[in-house]
Each structure stands twice: as C-alpha cells, then as structure tokens.
PDB file of C-alpha atoms and ligand atoms in Angstrom:
ATOM      1  CA  MET A   1    -112.763 134.544 -85.113  1.00  0.00           C
ATOM      2  CA  ASP A   2    -115.056 137.453 -85.874  1.00  0.00           C
ATOM      3  CA  ARG A   3    -113.389 140.651 -84.854  1.00  0.00           C
ATOM      4  CA  LYS A   4    -114.902 144.086 -85.042  1.00  0.00           C
ATOM      5  CA  TYR A   5    -113.593 145.994 -88.055  1.00  0.00           C
ATOM      6  CA  ILE A   6    -113.123 149.666 -87.371  1.00  0.00           C
ATOM      7  CA  ILE A   7    -112.507 152.279 -90.029  1.00  0.00           C
ATOM      8  CA  ALA A   8    -111.464 155.468 -88.286  1.00  0.00           C
ATOM      9  CA  GLY A   9    -110.651 158.811 -89.838  1.00  0.00           C
ATOM     10  CA  ASN A  10    -108.099 161.140 -88.304  1.00  0.00           C
ATOM     11  CA  TRP A  11    -108.798 164.625 -89.548  1.00  0.00           C
ATOM     12  CA  LYS A  12    -105.731 166.050 -87.754  1.00  0.00           C
ATOM     13  CA  MET A  13    -105.813 169.905 -87.765  1.00  0.00           C
ATOM     14  CA  ASN A  14    -108.276 170.198 -90.631  1.00  0.00           C
ATOM     15  CA  LYS A  15    -111.833 171.525 -90.936  1.00  0.00           C
ATOM     16  CA  THR A  16    -113.557 174.325 -89.070  1.00  0.00           C
ATOM     17  CA  PRO A  17    -116.799 173.416 -87.252  1.00  0.00           C
ATOM     18  CA  ALA A  18    -118.900 174.489 -90.261  1.00  0.00           C
ATOM     19  CA  GLU A  19    -116.679 172.506 -92.642  1.00  0.00           C
ATOM     20  CA  ALA A  20    -116.775 169.513 -90.303  1.00  0.00           C
ATOM     21  CA  LYS A  21    -120.569 169.608 -90.263  1.00  0.00           C
ATOM     22  CA  ALA A  22    -120.731 169.701 -94.067  1.00  0.00           C
ATOM     23  CA  LEU A  23    -118.252 166.837 -94.529  1.00  0.00           C
ATOM     24  CA  LEU A  24    -119.921 164.705 -91.867  1.00  0.00           C
ATOM     25  CA  GLU A  25    -123.297 165.211 -93.490  1.00  0.00           C
ATOM     26  CA  GLU A  26    -121.795 163.878 -96.724  1.00  0.00           C
ATOM     27  CA  ILE A  27    -120.211 160.908 -94.923  1.00  0.00           C
ATOM     28  CA  VAL A  28    -123.419 160.126 -93.024  1.00  0.00           C
ATOM     29  CA  LYS A  29    -125.466 160.185 -96.238  1.00  0.00           C
ATOM     30  CA  ALA A  30    -123.047 157.955 -98.130  1.00  0.00           C
ATOM     31  CA  ASN A  31    -122.762 155.372 -95.355  1.00  0.00           C
ATOM     32  CA  ALA A  32    -126.202 155.202 -93.773  1.00  0.00           C
ATOM     33  CA  GLY A  33    -127.060 151.806 -92.348  1.00  0.00           C
ATOM     34  CA  LYS A  34    -123.743 150.110 -93.152  1.00  0.00           C
ATOM     35  CA  THR A  35    -122.856 147.469 -90.590  1.00  0.00           C
ATOM     36  CA  ALA A  36    -119.737 145.691 -91.899  1.00  0.00           C
ATOM     37  CA  CYS A  37    -117.555 147.913 -89.755  1.00  0.00           C
ATOM     38  CA  GLU A  38    -117.679 150.547 -87.073  1.00  0.00           C
ATOM     39  CA  ILE A  39    -117.143 154.004 -88.595  1.00  0.00           C
ATOM     40  CA  VAL A  40    -115.369 156.605 -86.491  1.00  0.00           C
ATOM     41  CA  LEU A  41    -114.257 160.134 -87.246  1.00  0.00           C
ATOM     42  CA  CYS A  42    -111.647 161.649 -84.946  1.00  0.00           C
ATOM     43  CA  VAL A  43    -112.092 165.367 -85.347  1.00  0.00           C
ATOM     44  CA  PRO A  44    -110.339 168.443 -83.932  1.00  0.00           C
ATOM     45  CA  ALA A  45    -111.538 169.187 -80.384  1.00  0.00           C
ATOM     46  CA  ILE A  46    -113.231 172.431 -81.410  1.00  0.00           C
ATOM     47  CA  ASP A  47    -115.334 170.505 -83.952  1.00  0.00           C
ATOM     48  CA  ILE A  48    -116.645 167.938 -81.461  1.00  0.00           C
ATOM     49  CA  PRO A  49    -120.026 169.569 -80.625  1.00  0.00           C
ATOM     50  CA  ALA A  50    -120.795 170.149 -84.323  1.00  0.00           C
ATOM     51  CA  ALA A  51    -119.675 166.607 -85.158  1.00  0.00           C
ATOM     52  CA  ILE A  52    -121.819 165.045 -82.437  1.00  0.00           C
ATOM     53  CA  GLU A  53    -124.807 167.004 -83.684  1.00  0.00           C
ATOM     54  CA  ALA A  54    -124.228 166.083 -87.317  1.00  0.00           C
ATOM     55  CA  THR A  55    -123.943 162.363 -86.530  1.00  0.00           C
ATOM     56  CA  ALA A  56    -126.630 162.041 -83.827  1.00  0.00           C
ATOM     57  CA  GLY A  57    -128.728 158.920 -84.347  1.00  0.00           C
ATOM     58  CA  THR A  58    -126.497 157.621 -87.163  1.00  0.00           C
ATOM     59  CA  ASN A  59    -123.997 154.772 -87.478  1.00  0.00           C
ATOM     60  CA  ILE A  60    -121.053 157.220 -87.357  1.00  0.00           C
ATOM     61  CA  LYS A  61    -119.166 157.568 -84.063  1.00  0.00           C
ATOM     62  CA  ILE A  62    -117.070 160.544 -83.041  1.00  0.00           C
ATOM     63  CA  GLY A  63    -113.566 160.389 -81.638  1.00  0.00           C
ATOM     64  CA  ALA A  64    -111.057 162.901 -80.276  1.00  0.00           C
ATOM     65  CA  GLN A  65    -107.385 163.096 -81.205  1.00  0.00           C
ATOM     66  CA  ASN A  66    -105.932 163.270 -77.706  1.00  0.00           C
ATOM     67  CA  VAL A  67    -106.904 163.340 -74.025  1.00  0.00           C
ATOM     68  CA  HIS A  68    -105.105 164.561 -70.938  1.00  0.00           C
ATOM     69  CA  PHE A  69    -104.163 162.118 -68.193  1.00  0.00           C
ATOM     70  CA  LYS A  70    -105.349 164.156 -65.211  1.00  0.00           C
ATOM     71  CA  ASP A  71    -108.960 164.611 -64.144  1.00  0.00           C
ATOM     72  CA  ASN A  72    -108.726 168.418 -64.149  1.00  0.00           C
ATOM     73  CA  GLY A  73    -106.481 171.235 -62.962  1.00  0.00           C
ATOM     74  CA  ALA A  74    -103.876 173.709 -64.131  1.00  0.00           C
ATOM     75  CA  TYR A  75    -103.104 172.206 -67.543  1.00  0.00           C
ATOM     76  CA  THR A  76    -103.747 175.096 -69.914  1.00  0.00           C
ATOM     77  CA  ALA A  77    -105.220 174.093 -73.288  1.00  0.00           C
ATOM     78  CA  GLU A  78    -105.650 170.453 -72.345  1.00  0.00           C
ATOM     79  CA  ILE A  79    -108.913 168.494 -72.524  1.00  0.00           C
ATOM     80  CA  SER A  80    -110.014 165.921 -69.974  1.00  0.00           C
ATOM     81  CA  ALA A  81    -111.595 162.536 -70.530  1.00  0.00           C
ATOM     82  CA  ALA A  82    -114.711 163.633 -68.625  1.00  0.00           C
ATOM     83  CA  MET A  83    -115.102 166.638 -70.950  1.00  0.00           C
ATOM     84  CA  LEU A  84    -114.912 164.379 -73.998  1.00  0.00           C
ATOM     85  CA  LYS A  85    -117.265 161.847 -72.500  1.00  0.00           C
ATOM     86  CA  GLU A  86    -119.861 164.444 -71.594  1.00  0.00           C
ATOM     87  CA  CYS A  87    -119.817 165.759 -75.169  1.00  0.00           C
ATOM     88  CA  GLY A  88    -120.653 162.290 -76.506  1.00  0.00           C
ATOM     89  CA  VAL A  89    -117.206 161.269 -77.735  1.00  0.00           C
ATOM     90  CA  GLU A  90    -116.693 157.477 -77.845  1.00  0.00           C
ATOM     91  CA  TYR A  91    -113.129 157.031 -79.090  1.00  0.00           C
ATOM     92  CA  VAL A  92    -109.842 158.819 -78.604  1.00  0.00           C
ATOM     93  CA  ILE A  93    -106.591 158.469 -80.516  1.00  0.00           C
ATOM     94  CA  ILE A  94    -103.595 158.195 -78.188  1.00  0.00           C
ATOM     95  CA  GLY A  95     -99.910 158.360 -79.055  1.00  0.00           C
ATOM     96  CA  HIS A  96    -100.222 159.335 -82.710  1.00  0.00           C
ATOM     97  CA  SER A  97     -96.747 159.692 -84.208  1.00  0.00           C
ATOM     98  CA  GLU A  98     -97.337 163.405 -84.835  1.00  0.00           C
ATOM     99  CA  ARG A  99     -97.960 163.847 -81.102  1.00  0.00           C
ATOM    100  CA  ARG A 100     -94.798 161.857 -80.362  1.00  0.00           C
ATOM    101  CA  GLN A 101     -92.762 163.755 -82.966  1.00  0.00           C
ATOM    102  CA  TYR A 102     -93.913 167.341 -82.400  1.00  0.00           C
ATOM    103  CA  PHE A 103     -95.417 167.455 -78.913  1.00  0.00           C
ATOM    104  CA  GLY A 104     -93.160 165.362 -76.727  1.00  0.00           C
ATOM    105  CA  GLU A 105     -95.507 162.404 -76.336  1.00  0.00           C
ATOM    106  CA  THR A 106     -93.694 159.444 -74.793  1.00  0.00           C
ATOM    107  CA  ASP A 107     -94.560 155.812 -74.127  1.00  0.00           C
ATOM    108  CA  GLN A 108     -95.136 156.811 -70.499  1.00  0.00           C
ATOM    109  CA  THR A 109     -97.629 159.579 -71.319  1.00  0.00           C
ATOM    110  CA  VAL A 110     -99.324 157.216 -73.781  1.00  0.00           C
ATOM    111  CA  ASN A 111     -99.750 154.795 -70.884  1.00  0.00           C
ATOM    112  CA  LEU A 112    -101.184 157.495 -68.585  1.00  0.00           C
ATOM    113  CA  ARG A 113    -103.564 158.802 -71.245  1.00  0.00           C
ATOM    114  CA  THR A 114    -104.723 155.279 -72.108  1.00  0.00           C
ATOM    115  CA  ALA A 115    -105.459 154.484 -68.465  1.00  0.00           C
ATOM    116  CA  GLN A 116    -107.339 157.758 -68.065  1.00  0.00           C
ATOM    117  CA  ALA A 117    -109.398 157.279 -71.229  1.00  0.00           C
ATOM    118  CA  LEU A 118    -110.387 153.748 -70.214  1.00  0.00           C
ATOM    119  CA  ALA A 119    -111.203 154.751 -66.652  1.00  0.00           C
ATOM    120  CA  ASN A 120    -113.637 157.300 -68.060  1.00  0.00           C
ATOM    121  CA  GLY A 121    -115.392 154.940 -70.438  1.00  0.00           C
ATOM    122  CA  LEU A 122    -113.675 156.075 -73.639  1.00  0.00           C
ATOM    123  CA  LYS A 123    -112.313 153.608 -76.180  1.00  0.00           C
ATOM    124  CA  ALA A 124    -108.622 154.132 -76.855  1.00  0.00           C
ATOM    125  CA  ILE A 125    -107.036 153.879 -80.307  1.00  0.00           C
ATOM    126  CA  VAL A 126    -103.393 153.508 -79.326  1.00  0.00           C
ATOM    127  CA  CYS A 127    -100.874 154.177 -82.089  1.00  0.00           C
ATOM    128  CA  VAL A 128     -97.526 152.447 -82.417  1.00  0.00           C
ATOM    129  CA  GLY A 129     -95.021 152.395 -85.244  1.00  0.00           C
ATOM    130  CA  GLU A 130     -91.412 152.654 -86.266  1.00  0.00           C
ATOM    131  CA  THR A 131     -89.559 155.382 -88.132  1.00  0.00           C
ATOM    132  CA  LEU A 132     -87.784 154.648 -91.387  1.00  0.00           C
ATOM    133  CA  GLU A 133     -84.443 154.731 -89.591  1.00  0.00           C
ATOM    134  CA  GLU A 134     -85.672 152.172 -87.040  1.00  0.00           C
ATOM    135  CA  ARG A 135     -86.938 149.911 -89.837  1.00  0.00           C
ATOM    136  CA  LYS A 136     -83.617 150.200 -91.665  1.00  0.00           C
ATOM    137  CA  ASP A 137     -81.774 149.390 -88.443  1.00  0.00           C
ATOM    138  CA  GLY A 138     -83.820 146.187 -88.156  1.00  0.00           C
ATOM    139  CA  ILE A 139     -85.351 147.114 -84.809  1.00  0.00           C
ATOM    140  CA  THR A 140     -89.021 147.387 -85.849  1.00  0.00           C
ATOM    141  CA  PHE A 141     -90.186 144.483 -83.701  1.00  0.00           C
ATOM    142  CA  ASP A 142     -88.090 145.505 -80.676  1.00  0.00           C
ATOM    143  CA  LEU A 143     -89.457 149.005 -80.915  1.00  0.00           C
ATOM    144  CA  ILE A 144     -93.093 147.938 -81.313  1.00  0.00           C
ATOM    145  CA  SER A 145     -92.659 145.536 -78.434  1.00  0.00           C
ATOM    146  CA  ILE A 146     -91.377 148.306 -76.130  1.00  0.00           C
ATOM    147  CA  GLN A 147     -94.115 150.720 -77.223  1.00  0.00           C
ATOM    148  CA  ILE A 148     -96.810 148.130 -76.509  1.00  0.00           C
ATOM    149  CA  LYS A 149     -95.413 146.873 -73.220  1.00  0.00           C
ATOM    150  CA  ARG A 150     -95.149 150.437 -71.939  1.00  0.00           C
ATOM    151  CA  ALA A 151     -98.471 151.648 -73.358  1.00  0.00           C
ATOM    152  CA  PHE A 152    -100.417 148.906 -71.595  1.00  0.00           C
ATOM    153  CA  LYS A 153     -98.475 148.687 -68.351  1.00  0.00           C
ATOM    154  CA  GLY A 154    -101.055 148.194 -65.591  1.00  0.00           C
ATOM    155  CA  ILE A 155    -103.998 148.000 -68.024  1.00  0.00           C
ATOM    156  CA  SER A 156    -106.211 145.022 -67.180  1.00  0.00           C
ATOM    157  CA  ALA A 157    -107.312 142.305 -69.588  1.00  0.00           C
ATOM    158  CA  GLU A 158    -110.870 143.494 -69.065  1.00  0.00           C
ATOM    159  CA  ASP A 159    -109.965 147.042 -70.109  1.00  0.00           C
ATOM    160  CA  MET A 160    -108.202 145.743 -73.220  1.00  0.00           C
ATOM    161  CA  ALA A 161    -111.677 145.041 -74.633  1.00  0.00           C
ATOM    162  CA  ASN A 162    -111.930 148.818 -75.099  1.00  0.00           C
ATOM    163  CA  VAL A 163    -108.546 149.199 -76.760  1.00  0.00           C
ATOM    164  CA  VAL A 164    -107.775 149.299 -80.463  1.00  0.00           C
ATOM    165  CA  ILE A 165    -104.153 149.194 -81.575  1.00  0.00           C
ATOM    166  CA  ALA A 166    -103.237 151.114 -84.707  1.00  0.00           C
ATOM    167  CA  TYR A 167    -100.000 150.038 -86.358  1.00  0.00           C
ATOM    168  CA  GLU A 168     -98.783 153.129 -88.144  1.00  0.00           C
ATOM    169  CA  PRO A 169     -95.289 153.028 -89.599  1.00  0.00           C
ATOM    170  CA  VAL A 170     -94.151 156.647 -89.287  1.00  0.00           C
ATOM    171  CA  TRP A 171     -92.562 156.559 -92.738  1.00  0.00           C
ATOM    172  CA  ALA A 172     -95.965 155.825 -94.281  1.00  0.00           C
ATOM    173  CA  ILE A 173     -97.982 158.571 -92.601  1.00  0.00           C
ATOM    174  CA  GLY A 174     -98.938 161.406 -94.913  1.00  0.00           C
ATOM    175  CA  THR A 175     -96.155 160.449 -97.308  1.00  0.00           C
ATOM    176  CA  GLY A 176     -98.165 158.574 -99.908  1.00  0.00           C
ATOM    177  CA  GLU A 177     -95.878 155.623 -99.212  1.00  0.00           C
ATOM    178  CA  THR A 178     -97.859 152.643 -97.916  1.00  0.00           C
ATOM    179  CA  ALA A 179     -96.421 149.599 -96.207  1.00  0.00           C
ATOM    180  CA  THR A 180     -96.860 146.586 -98.454  1.00  0.00           C
ATOM    181  CA  ASN A 181     -99.682 144.259 -97.473  1.00  0.00           C
ATOM    182  CA  GLU A 182     -97.076 141.794 -96.224  1.00  0.00           C
ATOM    183  CA  GLN A 183     -95.147 144.378 -94.189  1.00  0.00           C
ATOM    184  CA  ALA A 184     -98.369 145.602 -92.555  1.00  0.00           C
ATOM    185  CA  GLU A 185     -99.634 142.078 -91.900  1.00  0.00           C
ATOM    186  CA  GLU A 186     -96.295 140.955 -90.464  1.00  0.00           C
ATOM    187  CA  VAL A 187     -96.299 143.684 -87.821  1.00  0.00           C
ATOM    188  CA  CYS A 188    -100.032 143.399 -87.029  1.00  0.00           C
ATOM    189  CA  CYS A 189     -99.558 139.643 -86.576  1.00  0.00           C
ATOM    190  CA  PHE A 190     -96.566 140.310 -84.310  1.00  0.00           C
ATOM    191  CA  ILE A 191     -98.673 142.721 -82.245  1.00  0.00           C
ATOM    192  CA  ARG A 192    -101.427 140.127 -81.843  1.00  0.00           C
ATOM    193  CA  GLY A 193     -98.862 137.546 -80.713  1.00  0.00           C
ATOM    194  CA  LEU A 194     -97.453 139.996 -78.190  1.00  0.00           C
ATOM    195  CA  ILE A 195    -100.917 140.760 -76.787  1.00  0.00           C
ATOM    196  CA  ALA A 196    -101.477 137.005 -76.456  1.00  0.00           C
ATOM    197  CA  GLU A 197     -98.218 136.732 -74.485  1.00  0.00           C
ATOM    198  CA  LEU A 198     -99.004 139.724 -72.280  1.00  0.00           C
ATOM    199  CA  TYR A 199    -102.679 138.863 -71.735  1.00  0.00           C
ATOM    200  CA  SER A 200    -104.189 135.761 -73.359  1.00  0.00           C
ATOM    201  CA  THR A 201    -105.084 134.355 -76.750  1.00  0.00           C
ATOM    202  CA  ASP A 202    -108.693 135.313 -76.114  1.00  0.00           C
ATOM    203  CA  VAL A 203    -107.780 138.954 -75.536  1.00  0.00           C
ATOM    204  CA  ALA A 204    -105.495 138.912 -78.586  1.00  0.00           C
ATOM    205  CA  ASN A 205    -108.024 137.244 -80.858  1.00  0.00           C
ATOM    206  CA  ALA A 206    -110.752 139.686 -79.895  1.00  0.00           C
ATOM    207  CA  MET A 207    -108.600 142.764 -80.420  1.00  0.00           C
ATOM    208  CA  THR A 208    -109.080 145.096 -83.357  1.00  0.00           C
ATOM    209  CA  ILE A 209    -105.707 145.923 -84.884  1.00  0.00           C
ATOM    210  CA  GLN A 210    -105.725 148.641 -87.521  1.00  0.00           C
ATOM    211  CA  TYR A 211    -103.183 149.592 -90.121  1.00  0.00           C
ATOM    212  CA  GLY A 212    -102.573 153.279 -90.773  1.00  0.00           C
ATOM    213  CA  GLY A 213    -100.255 155.022 -93.207  1.00  0.00           C
ATOM    214  CA  SER A 214    -101.438 156.364 -96.565  1.00  0.00           C
ATOM    215  CA  MET A 215    -104.347 153.931 -96.698  1.00  0.00           C
ATOM    216  CA  ASN A 216    -106.562 155.102 -99.524  1.00  0.00           C
ATOM    217  CA  ALA A 217    -109.429 154.156-101.809  1.00  0.00           C
ATOM    218  CA  LYS A 218    -107.058 152.184-104.043  1.00  0.00           C
ATOM    219  CA  ASN A 219    -105.044 150.120-101.574  1.00  0.00           C
ATOM    220  CA  ALA A 220    -107.592 149.610 -98.755  1.00  0.00           C
ATOM    221  CA  ALA A 221    -109.228 146.403-100.005  1.00  0.00           C
ATOM    222  CA  GLU A 222    -105.922 144.496-100.189  1.00  0.00           C
ATOM    223  CA  LEU A 223    -104.701 145.714 -96.812  1.00  0.00           C
ATOM    224  CA  LEU A 224    -108.042 144.968 -95.148  1.00  0.00           C
ATOM    225  CA  ALA A 225    -108.058 141.467 -96.612  1.00  0.00           C
ATOM    226  CA  MET A 226    -104.991 140.519 -94.575  1.00  0.00           C
ATOM    227  CA  ASP A 227    -105.676 138.144 -91.674  1.00  0.00           C
ATOM    228  CA  ASN A 228    -104.519 140.416 -88.865  1.00  0.00           C
ATOM    229  CA  ILE A 229    -105.618 143.799 -90.185  1.00  0.00           C
ATOM    230  CA  ASP A 230    -109.037 144.625 -88.782  1.00  0.00           C
ATOM    231  CA  GLY A 231    -109.477 148.144 -89.998  1.00  0.00           C
ATOM    232  CA  GLY A 232    -107.672 151.346 -90.767  1.00  0.00           C
ATOM    233  CA  LEU A 233    -106.706 154.651 -89.224  1.00  0.00           C
ATOM    234  CA  ILE A 234    -106.952 157.023 -92.125  1.00  0.00           C
ATOM    235  CA  GLY A 235    -105.645 160.570 -92.356  1.00  0.00           C
ATOM    236  CA  GLY A 236    -105.741 162.286 -95.748  1.00  0.00           C
ATOM    237  CA  ALA A 237    -108.322 160.023 -97.360  1.00  0.00           C
ATOM    238  CA  SER A 238    -110.800 160.583 -94.516  1.00  0.00           C
ATOM    239  CA  LEU A 239    -111.130 164.210 -95.573  1.00  0.00           C
ATOM    240  CA  LYS A 240    -112.830 163.210 -98.811  1.00  0.00           C
ATOM    241  CA  ALA A 241    -116.246 161.585 -98.395  1.00  0.00           C
ATOM    242  CA  PRO A 242    -116.072 159.476-101.595  1.00  0.00           C
ATOM    243  CA  ASP A 243    -112.592 158.104-100.792  1.00  0.00           C
ATOM    244  CA  PHE A 244    -113.462 157.402 -97.165  1.00  0.00           C
ATOM    245  CA  THR A 245    -116.664 155.681 -98.301  1.00  0.00           C
ATOM    246  CA  THR A 246    -114.718 153.460-100.710  1.00  0.00           C
ATOM    247  CA  ILE A 247    -112.444 152.451 -97.826  1.00  0.00           C
ATOM    248  CA  ILE A 248    -115.487 151.631 -95.684  1.00  0.00           C
ATOM    249  CA  ASP A 249    -116.900 149.569 -98.545  1.00  0.00           C
ATOM    250  CA  SER A 250    -113.603 147.683 -98.815  1.00  0.00           C
ATOM    251  CA  VAL A 251    -114.339 145.863 -95.557  1.00  0.00           C
ATOM    252  CA  LYS A 252    -115.661 142.462 -96.474  1.00  0.00           C
TER     253      LYS A 252
HETATM  254  C1  PEP B   1    -102.849 159.146 -89.722  1.00  0.00           C
HETATM  255  O1  PEP B   1    -102.970 160.352 -89.559  1.00  0.00           O
HETATM  256  O2  PEP B   1    -102.981 158.374 -88.762  1.00  0.00           O
HETATM  257  C2  PEP B   1    -102.554 158.640 -91.056  1.00  0.00           C
HETATM  258  C3  PEP B   1    -102.404 157.359 -91.231  1.00  0.00           C
HETATM  259  O3  PEP B   1    -102.454 159.576 -92.058  1.00  0.00           O
HETATM  260  P1  PEP B   1    -102.417 159.281 -93.648  1.00  0.00           P
HETATM  261  O4  PEP B   1    -103.545 158.328 -93.928  1.00  0.00           O
HETATM  262  O5  PEP B   1    -102.638 160.624 -94.277  1.00  0.00           O
HETATM  263  O6  PEP B   1    -101.100 158.679 -93.956  1.00  0.00           O
END
C-alpha cells in the first residue's frame, strides 16, 4: 500500500518572522522539486504570513502549531481555523505533548480542535504518546488507545483522510533520546490496528502515521524504513536546513 510520507517540522517557539523567512528560503532551495514526501513546516503563528510568502509556489506546505475549537469570540490570544485557512495554512498540529504538559490540553480539547480543523478544511496532525512513567508502568498501549479513541470521537471515516497521527513518546521529545526503531514501529503498528478497528482497514492502510521524538539526520533513515512509520514530526532538527533536508532525503 502506497501511503503518503509526510516530513513535518515543528519549530515550536523559535524564529522571528525575518528568521523564519531566511530559514524557509534555505529549505525551499535545498528541497525544490522533491516528490518522495510531503514537506510541511509548522511555524509560530506570528510567522505564518512570512512563511506563506517565502514558500508560495513551492513544494513546501505551511502548518500551524495549534487552533482554537470555536469559530470566533471572546477567547483572547487564540487563533481560529478560519484565520489559519485564510492565511494559506494547510496543516495544524493538535495535542502536542508540550501543549498537554504546559497548557492544559486534554484529550477532550484535542477532539474539539481536531473536529474544528477538519470542518474548516485544515489537515490535522494529531499527537499522541506516553510519558516515561507510563511506559515503565506498562500502560503505553492502554494510554495510546484512550488518547486515540477520545481524539477521534465523532470524526467520520471520510474526515480521517485529512488526519495524520504523530506518535511522539514524551520521553523522546527534545531529550536527544529516540525510541528504538522497534519501539516506534510497535506503537505505530498498534495505532494502525486500532484505526482499523475503529474505522476500517482501508482507512487504516491509507493513514499517514509519523514518529516524532529526537528524529535527526542520523537516525531518520532507519526509523522511516519501518513498515508503519510514514514520516516524522521533527522539532530541533527542523531548525537546521541541512539536517531537515537529510531527513527529507531519508524517505525512500
Ligand atoms: C516535536 O516537537 O514534536 C519533537 C519531536 O521535537 P524533537 O524532534 O526536538 O524531539
């Protein structure tokens, strides 16, 4: 089954608009015309206009790092799906572990944000993953199962075509500690099986499932060669054009 590989960068709270423009110009130049995977950069909200301009007419897509679940209203500092869409954003990360850890994101708000993103024509990169404590307690699969069942409650099979799931073990994010190829594959395979149970084998087989957690220029090729890993969500290494390019080139 040919699935779409997606290499997505998550810049987190890094790069001013001018810095974003410069880095994107480097990334665009290094990756012009590549078709083995979809290339997405999820930039800080303030950088979005500069990012859209720097990537216009190229093979690089722009994503946001969050979206609010209401259409509009008294939600100071929040950004709506319609605002993102109008700016030219195609993807949005939802439920990143840093949002869950520091900003009170829950499985329920992940569900609401996912529904809102999809209803507005955005593609959702929904993050799931266990903490080190949860892995040590042997509840990784239970936890992932709950996160997924809640994240996609009420989301139709048709809408799942615009969903990417990123498996990001929390203990591997920004720590330099990567899950082994086998650990990452085991959970991504479990996720695909769960999607098959909840929807259908067709939906599961078509779904892009990424691994994220200290993926870098050195370990990307092995991780991306695993059967159920169809791309990466990349933090630190997406801030360096040569490293991010090597990861893109690791997709076979
Ligand atoms: C992330 O931010 O989703 C991530 C995986 O970060 P890093 O690659 O730096 O671990």
